[in-house]
Short mmCIF file of C-alpha atoms and ligand atoms in Angstrom, two decimals:
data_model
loop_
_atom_site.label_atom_id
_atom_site.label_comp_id
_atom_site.label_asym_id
_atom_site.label_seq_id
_atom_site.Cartn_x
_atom_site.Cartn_y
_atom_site.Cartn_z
CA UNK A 5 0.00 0.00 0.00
CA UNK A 6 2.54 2.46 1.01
CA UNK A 7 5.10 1.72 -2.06
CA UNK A 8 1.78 2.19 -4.17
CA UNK A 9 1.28 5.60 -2.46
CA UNK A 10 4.80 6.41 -3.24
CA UNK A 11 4.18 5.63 -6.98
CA UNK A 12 1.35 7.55 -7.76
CA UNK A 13 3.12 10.35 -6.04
CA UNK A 14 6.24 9.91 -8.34
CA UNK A 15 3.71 9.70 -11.37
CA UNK A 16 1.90 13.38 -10.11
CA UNK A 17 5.18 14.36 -9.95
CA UNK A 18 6.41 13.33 -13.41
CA UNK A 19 3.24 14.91 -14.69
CA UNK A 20 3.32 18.33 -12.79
CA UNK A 21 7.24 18.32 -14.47
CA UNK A 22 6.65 17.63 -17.63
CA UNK A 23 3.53 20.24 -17.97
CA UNK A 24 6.20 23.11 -16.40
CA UNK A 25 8.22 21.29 -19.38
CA UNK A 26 5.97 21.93 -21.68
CA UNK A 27 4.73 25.42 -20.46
CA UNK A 28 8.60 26.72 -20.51
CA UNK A 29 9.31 25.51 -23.85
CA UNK A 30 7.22 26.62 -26.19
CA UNK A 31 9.26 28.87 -28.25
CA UNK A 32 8.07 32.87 -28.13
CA UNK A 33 5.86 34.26 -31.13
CA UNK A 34 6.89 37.03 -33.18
CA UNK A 35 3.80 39.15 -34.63
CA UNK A 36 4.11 41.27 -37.79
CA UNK A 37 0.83 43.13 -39.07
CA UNK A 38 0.93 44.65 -42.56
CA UNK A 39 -1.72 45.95 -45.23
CA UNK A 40 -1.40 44.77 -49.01
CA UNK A 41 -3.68 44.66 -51.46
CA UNK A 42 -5.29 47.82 -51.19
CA UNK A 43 -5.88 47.25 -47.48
CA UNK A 44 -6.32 43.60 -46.43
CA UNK A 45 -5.34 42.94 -43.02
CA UNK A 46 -2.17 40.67 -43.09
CA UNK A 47 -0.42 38.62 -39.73
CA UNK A 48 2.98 37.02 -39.71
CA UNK A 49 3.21 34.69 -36.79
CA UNK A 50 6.50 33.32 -36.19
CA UNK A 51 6.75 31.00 -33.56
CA UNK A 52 10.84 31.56 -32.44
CA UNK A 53 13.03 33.09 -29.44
CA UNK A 54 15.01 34.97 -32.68
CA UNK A 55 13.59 38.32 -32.50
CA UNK A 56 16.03 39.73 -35.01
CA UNK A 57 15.62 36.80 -37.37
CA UNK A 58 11.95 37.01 -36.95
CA UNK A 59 12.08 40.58 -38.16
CA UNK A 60 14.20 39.80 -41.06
CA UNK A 61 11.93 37.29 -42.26
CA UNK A 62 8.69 39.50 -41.95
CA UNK A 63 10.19 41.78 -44.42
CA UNK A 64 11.39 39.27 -46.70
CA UNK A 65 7.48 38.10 -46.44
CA UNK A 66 6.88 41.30 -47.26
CA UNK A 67 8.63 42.23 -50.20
CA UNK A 68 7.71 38.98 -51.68
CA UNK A 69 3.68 40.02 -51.11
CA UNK A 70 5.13 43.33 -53.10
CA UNK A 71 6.33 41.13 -55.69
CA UNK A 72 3.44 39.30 -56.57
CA UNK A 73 1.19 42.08 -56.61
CA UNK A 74 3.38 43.31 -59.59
CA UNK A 75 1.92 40.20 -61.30
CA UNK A 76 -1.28 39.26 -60.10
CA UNK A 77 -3.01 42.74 -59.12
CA UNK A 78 -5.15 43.77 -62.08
CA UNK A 79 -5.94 47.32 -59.91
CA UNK A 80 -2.61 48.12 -60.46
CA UNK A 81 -1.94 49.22 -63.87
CA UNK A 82 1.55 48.16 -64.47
CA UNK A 83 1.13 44.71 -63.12
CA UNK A 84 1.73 41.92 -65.89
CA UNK A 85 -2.18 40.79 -65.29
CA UNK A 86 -2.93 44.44 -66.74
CA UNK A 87 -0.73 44.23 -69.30
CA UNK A 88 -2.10 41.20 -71.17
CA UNK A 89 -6.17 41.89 -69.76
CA UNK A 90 -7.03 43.61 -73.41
CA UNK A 91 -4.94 42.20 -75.35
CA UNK A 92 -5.84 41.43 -79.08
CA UNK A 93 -7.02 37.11 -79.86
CA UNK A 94 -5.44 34.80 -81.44
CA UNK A 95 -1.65 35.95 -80.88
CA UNK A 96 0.40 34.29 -78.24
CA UNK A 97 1.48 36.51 -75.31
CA UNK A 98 4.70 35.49 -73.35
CA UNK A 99 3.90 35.39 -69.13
CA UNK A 100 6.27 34.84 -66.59
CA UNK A 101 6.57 31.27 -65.36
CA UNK A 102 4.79 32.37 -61.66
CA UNK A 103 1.75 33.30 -64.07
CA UNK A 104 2.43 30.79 -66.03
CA UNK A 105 1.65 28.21 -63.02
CA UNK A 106 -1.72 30.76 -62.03
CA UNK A 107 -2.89 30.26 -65.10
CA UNK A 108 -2.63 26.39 -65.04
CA UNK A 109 -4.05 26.34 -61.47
CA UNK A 110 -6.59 28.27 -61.91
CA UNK A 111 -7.58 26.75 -65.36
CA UNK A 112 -7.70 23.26 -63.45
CA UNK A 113 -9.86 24.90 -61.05
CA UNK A 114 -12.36 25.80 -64.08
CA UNK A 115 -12.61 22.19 -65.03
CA UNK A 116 -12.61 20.34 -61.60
CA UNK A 117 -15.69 23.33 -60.39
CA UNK A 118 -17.27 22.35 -64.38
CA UNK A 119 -16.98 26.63 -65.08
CA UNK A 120 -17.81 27.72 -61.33
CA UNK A 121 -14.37 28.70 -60.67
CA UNK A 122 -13.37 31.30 -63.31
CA UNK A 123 -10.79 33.63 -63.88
CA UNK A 124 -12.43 35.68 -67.44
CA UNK A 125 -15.58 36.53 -65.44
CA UNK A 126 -14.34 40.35 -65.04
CA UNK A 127 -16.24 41.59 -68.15
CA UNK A 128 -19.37 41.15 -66.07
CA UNK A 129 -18.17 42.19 -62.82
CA UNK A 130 -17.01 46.10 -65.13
CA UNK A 131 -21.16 45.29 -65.75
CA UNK A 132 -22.04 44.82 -62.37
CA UNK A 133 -19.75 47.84 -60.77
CA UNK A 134 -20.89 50.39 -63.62
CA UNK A 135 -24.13 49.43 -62.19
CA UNK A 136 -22.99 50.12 -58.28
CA UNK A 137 -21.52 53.16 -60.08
CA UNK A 138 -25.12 54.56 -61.62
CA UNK A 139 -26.71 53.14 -58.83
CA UNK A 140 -29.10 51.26 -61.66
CA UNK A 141 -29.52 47.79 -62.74
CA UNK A 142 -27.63 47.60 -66.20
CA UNK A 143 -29.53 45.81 -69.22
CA UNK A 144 -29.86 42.20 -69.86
CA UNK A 145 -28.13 43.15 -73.18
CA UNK A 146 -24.61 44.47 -71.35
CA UNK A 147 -24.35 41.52 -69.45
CA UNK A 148 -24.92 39.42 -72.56
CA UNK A 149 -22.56 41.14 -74.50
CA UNK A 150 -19.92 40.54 -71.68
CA UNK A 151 -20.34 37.26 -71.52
CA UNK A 152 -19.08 36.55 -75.25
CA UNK A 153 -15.33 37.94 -73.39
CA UNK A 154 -16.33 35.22 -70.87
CA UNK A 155 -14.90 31.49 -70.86
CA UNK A 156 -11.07 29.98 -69.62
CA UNK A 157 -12.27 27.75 -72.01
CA UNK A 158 -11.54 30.59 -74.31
CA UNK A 159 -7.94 30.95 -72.78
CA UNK A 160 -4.65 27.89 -74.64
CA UNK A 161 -1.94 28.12 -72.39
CA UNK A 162 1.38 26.72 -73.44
CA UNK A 163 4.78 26.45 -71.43
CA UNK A 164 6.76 27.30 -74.58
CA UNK A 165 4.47 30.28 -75.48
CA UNK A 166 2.59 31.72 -72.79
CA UNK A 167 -1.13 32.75 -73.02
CA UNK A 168 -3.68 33.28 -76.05
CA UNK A 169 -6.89 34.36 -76.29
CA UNK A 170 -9.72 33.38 -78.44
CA UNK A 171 -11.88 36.46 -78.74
CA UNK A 172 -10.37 40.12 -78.41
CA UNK A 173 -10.90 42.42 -74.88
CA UNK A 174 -10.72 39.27 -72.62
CA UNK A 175 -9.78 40.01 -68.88
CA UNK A 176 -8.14 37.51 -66.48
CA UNK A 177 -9.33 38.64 -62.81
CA UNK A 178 -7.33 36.48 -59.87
CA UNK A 179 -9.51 37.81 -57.48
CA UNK A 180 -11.17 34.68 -56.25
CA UNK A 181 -7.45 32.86 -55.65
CA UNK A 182 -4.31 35.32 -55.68
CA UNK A 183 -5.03 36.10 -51.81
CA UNK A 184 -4.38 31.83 -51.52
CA UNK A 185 -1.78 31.72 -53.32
CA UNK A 186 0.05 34.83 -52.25
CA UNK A 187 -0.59 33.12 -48.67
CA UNK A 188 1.27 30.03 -49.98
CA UNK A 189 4.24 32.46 -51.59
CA UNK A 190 4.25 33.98 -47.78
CA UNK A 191 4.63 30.16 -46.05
CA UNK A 192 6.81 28.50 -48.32
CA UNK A 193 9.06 32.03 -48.35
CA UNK A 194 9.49 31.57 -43.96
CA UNK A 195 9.97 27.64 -44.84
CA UNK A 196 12.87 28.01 -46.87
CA UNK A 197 14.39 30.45 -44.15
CA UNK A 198 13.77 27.46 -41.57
CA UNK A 199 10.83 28.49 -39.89
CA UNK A 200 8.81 25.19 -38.82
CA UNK A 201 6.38 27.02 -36.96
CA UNK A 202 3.93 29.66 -38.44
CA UNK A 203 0.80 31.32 -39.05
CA UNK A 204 0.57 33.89 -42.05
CA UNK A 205 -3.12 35.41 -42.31
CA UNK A 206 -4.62 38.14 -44.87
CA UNK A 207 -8.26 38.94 -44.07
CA UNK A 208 -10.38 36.00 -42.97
CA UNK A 209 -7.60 33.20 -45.39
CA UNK A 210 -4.77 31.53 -42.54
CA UNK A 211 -2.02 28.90 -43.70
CA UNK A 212 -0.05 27.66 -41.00
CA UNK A 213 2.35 24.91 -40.25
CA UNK A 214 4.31 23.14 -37.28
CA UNK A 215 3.83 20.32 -35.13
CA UNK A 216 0.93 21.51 -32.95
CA UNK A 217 -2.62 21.68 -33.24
CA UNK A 218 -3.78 25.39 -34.22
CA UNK A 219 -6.79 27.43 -33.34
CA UNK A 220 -8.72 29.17 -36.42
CA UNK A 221 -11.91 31.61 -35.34
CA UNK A 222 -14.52 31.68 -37.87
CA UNK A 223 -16.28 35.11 -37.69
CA UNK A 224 -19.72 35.72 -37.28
CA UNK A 225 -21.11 36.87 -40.53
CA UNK A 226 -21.52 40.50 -41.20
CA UNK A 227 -19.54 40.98 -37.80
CA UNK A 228 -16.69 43.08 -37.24
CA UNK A 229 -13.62 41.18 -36.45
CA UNK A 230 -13.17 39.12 -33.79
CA UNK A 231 -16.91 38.34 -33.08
CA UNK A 232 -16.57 34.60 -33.33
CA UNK A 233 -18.99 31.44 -34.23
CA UNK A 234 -16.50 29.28 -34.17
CA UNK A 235 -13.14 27.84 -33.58
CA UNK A 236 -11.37 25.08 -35.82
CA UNK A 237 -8.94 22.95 -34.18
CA UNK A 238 -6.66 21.56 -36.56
CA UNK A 239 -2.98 20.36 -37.89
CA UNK A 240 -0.64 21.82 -39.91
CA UNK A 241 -2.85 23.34 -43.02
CA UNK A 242 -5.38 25.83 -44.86
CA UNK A 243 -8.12 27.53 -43.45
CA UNK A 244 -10.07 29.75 -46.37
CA UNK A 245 -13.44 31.89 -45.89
CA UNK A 246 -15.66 33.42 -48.17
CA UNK A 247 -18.45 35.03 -47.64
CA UNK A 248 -20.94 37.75 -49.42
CA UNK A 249 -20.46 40.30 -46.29
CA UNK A 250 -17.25 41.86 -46.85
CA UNK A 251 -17.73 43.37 -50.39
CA UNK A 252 -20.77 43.62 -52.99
CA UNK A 253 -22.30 45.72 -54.76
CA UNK A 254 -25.10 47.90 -53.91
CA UNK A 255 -27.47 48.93 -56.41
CA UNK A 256 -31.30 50.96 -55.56
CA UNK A 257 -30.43 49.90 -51.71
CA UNK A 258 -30.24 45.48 -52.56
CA UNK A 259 -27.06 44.12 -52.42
CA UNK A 260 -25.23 42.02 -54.33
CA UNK A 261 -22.54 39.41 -53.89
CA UNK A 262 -19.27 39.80 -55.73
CA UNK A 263 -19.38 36.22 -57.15
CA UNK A 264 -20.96 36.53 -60.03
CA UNK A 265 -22.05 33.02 -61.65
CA UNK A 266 -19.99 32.75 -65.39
CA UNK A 267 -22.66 31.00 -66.70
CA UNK A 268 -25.50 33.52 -66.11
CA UNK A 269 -23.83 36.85 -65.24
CA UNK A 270 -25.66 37.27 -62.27
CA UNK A 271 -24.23 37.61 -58.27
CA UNK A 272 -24.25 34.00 -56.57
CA UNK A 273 -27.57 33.79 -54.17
CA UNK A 274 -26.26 34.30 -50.69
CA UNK A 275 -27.89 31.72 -49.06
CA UNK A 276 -24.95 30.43 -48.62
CA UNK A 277 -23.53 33.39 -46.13
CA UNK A 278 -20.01 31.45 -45.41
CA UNK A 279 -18.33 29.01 -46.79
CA UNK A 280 -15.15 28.00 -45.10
CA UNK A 281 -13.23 25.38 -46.63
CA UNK A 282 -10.10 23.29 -44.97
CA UNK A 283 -7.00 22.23 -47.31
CA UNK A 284 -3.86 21.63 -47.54
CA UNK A 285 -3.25 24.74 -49.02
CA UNK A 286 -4.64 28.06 -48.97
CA UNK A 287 -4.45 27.97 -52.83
CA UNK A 288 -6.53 25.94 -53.65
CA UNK A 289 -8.85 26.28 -50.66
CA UNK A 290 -9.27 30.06 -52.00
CA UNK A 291 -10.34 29.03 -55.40
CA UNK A 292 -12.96 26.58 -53.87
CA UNK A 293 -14.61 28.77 -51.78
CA UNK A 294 -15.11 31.00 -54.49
CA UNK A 295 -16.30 28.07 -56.81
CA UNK A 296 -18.77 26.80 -53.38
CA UNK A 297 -20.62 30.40 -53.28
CA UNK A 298 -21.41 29.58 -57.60
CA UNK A 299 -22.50 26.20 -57.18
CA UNK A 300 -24.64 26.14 -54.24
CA UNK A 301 -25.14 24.13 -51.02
CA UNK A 302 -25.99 20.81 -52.99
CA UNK A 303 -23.31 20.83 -55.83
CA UNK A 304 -20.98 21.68 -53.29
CA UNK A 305 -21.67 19.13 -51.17
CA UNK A 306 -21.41 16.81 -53.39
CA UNK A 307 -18.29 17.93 -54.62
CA UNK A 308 -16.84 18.10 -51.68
CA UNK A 309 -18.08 14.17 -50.72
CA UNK A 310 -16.52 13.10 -53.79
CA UNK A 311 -13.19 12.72 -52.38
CA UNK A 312 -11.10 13.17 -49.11
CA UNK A 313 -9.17 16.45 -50.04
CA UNK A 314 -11.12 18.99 -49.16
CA UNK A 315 -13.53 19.68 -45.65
CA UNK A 316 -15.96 22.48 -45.02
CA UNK A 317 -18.66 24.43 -42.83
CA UNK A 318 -20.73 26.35 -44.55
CA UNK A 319 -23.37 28.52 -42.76
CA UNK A 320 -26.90 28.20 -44.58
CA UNK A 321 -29.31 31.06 -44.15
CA UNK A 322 -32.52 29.46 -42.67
CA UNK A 323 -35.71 31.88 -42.21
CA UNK A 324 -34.09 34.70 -40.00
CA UNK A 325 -31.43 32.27 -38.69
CA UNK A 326 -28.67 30.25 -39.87
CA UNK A 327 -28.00 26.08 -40.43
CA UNK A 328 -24.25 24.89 -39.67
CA UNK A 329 -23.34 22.00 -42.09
CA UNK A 330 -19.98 20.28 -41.71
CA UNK A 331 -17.59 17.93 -43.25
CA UNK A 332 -17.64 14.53 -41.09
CA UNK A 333 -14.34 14.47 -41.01
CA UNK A 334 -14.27 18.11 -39.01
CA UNK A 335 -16.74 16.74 -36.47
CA UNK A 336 -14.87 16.48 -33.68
CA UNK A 337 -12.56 19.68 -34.15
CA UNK A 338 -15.48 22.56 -34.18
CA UNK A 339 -15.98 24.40 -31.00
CA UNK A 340 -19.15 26.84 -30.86
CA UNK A 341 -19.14 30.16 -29.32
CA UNK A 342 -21.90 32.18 -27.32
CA UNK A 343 -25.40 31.44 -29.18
CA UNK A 344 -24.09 29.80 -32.29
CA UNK A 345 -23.79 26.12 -30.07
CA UNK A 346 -27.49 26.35 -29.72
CA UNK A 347 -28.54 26.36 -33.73
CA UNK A 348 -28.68 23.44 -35.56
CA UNK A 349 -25.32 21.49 -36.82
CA UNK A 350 -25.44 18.69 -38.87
CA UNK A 351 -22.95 16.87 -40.80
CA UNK A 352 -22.52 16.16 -44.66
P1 AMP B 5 -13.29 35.42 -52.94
O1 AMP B 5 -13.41 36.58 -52.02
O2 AMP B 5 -12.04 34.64 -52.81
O3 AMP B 5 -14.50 34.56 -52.97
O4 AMP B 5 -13.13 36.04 -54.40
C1 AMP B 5 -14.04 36.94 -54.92
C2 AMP B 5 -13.42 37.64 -56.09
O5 AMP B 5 -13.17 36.70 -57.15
C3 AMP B 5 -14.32 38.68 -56.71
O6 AMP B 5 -14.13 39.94 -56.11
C4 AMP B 5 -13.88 38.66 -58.15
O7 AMP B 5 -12.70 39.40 -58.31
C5 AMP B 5 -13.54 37.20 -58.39
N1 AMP B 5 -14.67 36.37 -58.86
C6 AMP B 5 -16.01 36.65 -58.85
N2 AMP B 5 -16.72 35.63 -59.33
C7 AMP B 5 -15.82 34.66 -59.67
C8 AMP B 5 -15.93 33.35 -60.22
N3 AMP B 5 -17.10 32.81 -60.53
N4 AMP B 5 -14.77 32.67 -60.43
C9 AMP B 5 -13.57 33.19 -60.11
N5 AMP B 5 -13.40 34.40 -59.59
C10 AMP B 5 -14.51 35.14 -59.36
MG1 MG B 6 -11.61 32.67 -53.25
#
C-alpha cells in the first residue's frame, strides 16, 4: 500500500514536471501586421526566441507580397495581369513562369468546379460595378454582351508560349485565388528560411504549419472582427473563408454578392452566407470557396463528398437564422461560441 502511495506520487510528480516542461518551452511568437492589397489585413506569426531573425523574415514576407502584386493585381496598372487583360485574340502573349503556373491552377480549377471557378468573369463584374456606379440595374443586353469575353475555355496556355486568347478584350481577374496563393508564396518564403512554426493570415484566409494543433476563429457573418462562431482545431494546413459580407455591390439599396455566376452573369444567391473550406493549401482552398458560393449548397456538397481532399462548414441562411453544415471528417474539431452552439449542426 505504502510503495503504491509512493508511486502515484512519483507519477503526479512526473506529470506536474513535464507540464512546467511543456509550459517553458514553447518557443516565443513574433507578430508582424501589414496591409497589401489595397488594405487587407495581413499577420505574420513566427513562432521563435530569434527576435532579429523574426524581423528579417517578416520583411522578406513582405517584399515577396510586393512582388506578386506586380503580377497578379489587375488594380494596379503596371502589373503583368494588366498588361495582357485587353490584349488582341489569337496571338500568343509570353507570361512569366509564376503566371504561367496561375494560369494552369486556376484553369484546373475551371474544369474540376465544371466553369464555377473562373478567372475571365471580369467583363461582367465592369457590368455589375458600372451598375454600383449609376446606382441602376444595367440591361440584360450588357451583361450578354460581356459574356461573349467570358470562358477559360476561351484561354490555350502553353509552357513554350505563354497565353492566347480566343476572342479580343478578354480580362483575367485572380480575385477569387491570388489572396491563396500569395498566402502560400508567404509560407513557403518563412519555410525556406527554416521556420517550422507559423501562421501567415490576410483577411479572414490563414495557412499555417508546425507540429501543434492550431486554433482558427470563424467570424460571425456581417460581424466586425473578432466576433466569433467558431473555432477550428486543426494540424498543420489551410483555413479559407468566403463570404458575401465583406464586399458587394449595392445597387437601388439590394445588395449584391461579388461572385458573379460565369454562366449567367448574375451575383451567386447568398444563401450560402459562409463558406469556409479546410485544405492543404490556402491555394486551392481560395479558389474553392469562391467556386462553393457559384455552385450552391448541394453541388458543393457533393463535390466536396466526392473525395477526401477537401472539408468544409458552410453557414446556410434558414428563415431569420442560420443552419451549420460540416464535413464529417471536421466533427470532432469545431468548437461553438456564445449562441451559435445552440442552432442546428449537422454533418454532410
Ligand atoms: P473570394 O473573395 O475569394 O471569394 O473572391 C471573390 C473575387 O473573385 C471577386 O471579387 C472577383 O474578383 C472574383 N470572382 C467573382 N466571381 C468569380 C468566379 N465565378 N470565379 C472566379 N473568380 C470570381
Ligand atoms: Mg476565393
Amino acid at each position: 500500500m505504502k510503495s503504491r502511495s509512493v508511486w502515484v506520487l512519483l507519477i503526479l510528480l512526473f506529470a506536474i514536471l513535464f507540464f512546467i516542461y511543456k509550459f517553458w518551452s514553447q518557443p516565443a511568437k513574433a507578430e508582424f501586421a501589414f496591409y497589401p492589397m489595397g488594405g487587407v489585413p495581413c499577420r505574420i506569426v513566427i513562432y521563435t526566441d530569434d527576435s532579429a531573425s523574426a524581423a528579417k523574415q517578416a520583411k522578406e514576407v513582405q517584399d515577396e507580397v510586393e512582388r506578386l502584386e506586380d503580377i497578379f493585381n489587375n488594380y494596379r496598372p503596371s502589373s503583368e495581369v494588366s498588361r495582357l487583360n485587353g490584349s488582341p485574340a489569337n496571338q500568343w502573349l509570353s507570361v512569366s513562369s509564376e503566371m504561367y503556373t496561375m494560369l494552369e491552377r486556376s484553369i484546373a480549377w475551371y474544369g474540376k468546379t465544371t466553369g464555377a471557378f473562373d478567372i475571365t468573369v471580369a467583363p461582367v463584374i465592369d457590368v455589375w460595378k458600372e451598375a454600383a456606379k449609376e446606382n441602376k440595374l444595367q440591361a440584360d443586353s450588357a451583361i450578354k454582351d460581356a459574356l461573349k469575353r467570358v470562358g477559360s475555355s476561351k484561354i490555350t496556355i502553353s509552357p513554350e508560349k505563354g497565353v492566347e486568347f480566343a476572342v479580343n478584350d478578354m480580362e483575367l481577374d485572380f480575385g477569387g485565388i491570388a489572396k491563396g496563393y500569395i498566402l502560400d508564396k508567404m509560407g513557403e518564403k518563412l519555410e525556406k528560411n527554416g521556420t517550422d512554426k507559423y501562421v501567415v493570415s490576410c483577411g479572414g484566409d490563414v495557412r499555417m504549419r508546425g507540429k501543434d494543433e492550431f486554433r482558427v476563429g470563424i467570424q460571425e457573418p456581417g460581424k466586425k472582427e473578432g466576433e466569433l462562431m467558431m473555432v477550428l482545431k486543426i494540424p498543420s494546413g489551410a483555413v479559407v473563408t468566403s463570404g458575401h459580407y465583406e464586399r458587394y455591390f449595392t445597387v437601388d439599396g439590394k445588395n449584391y454578392s461579388h461572385i458573379i455566376d460565369p454562366k449567367t452573369g448574375q451575383p451567386v444567391p447568398t444563401d450560402l452566407a459562409s463558406i469556409t473550406i479546410v485544405a492543404k493549401d490556402t491555394t486551392d482552398a481560395d479558389a474553392l470557396a469562391t467556386a462553393v458560393a457559384v455552385l450552391g449548397f448541394d453541388k458543393a456538397v457533393e463535390f466536396l463528398n466526392s473525395g477526401d481532399t477537401y472539408k468544409a462548414v458552410l453557414l446556410k441562411k434558414a428563415g431569420n437564422g442560420f443552419e451549420i453544415y460540416y464535413s464529417k471528417a471536421l466533427s470532432g474539431s469545431l468548437e461553438y461560441k456564445g449562441r451559435w452552439a445552440n442552432i442546428l449542426h449537422k454533418e454532410f
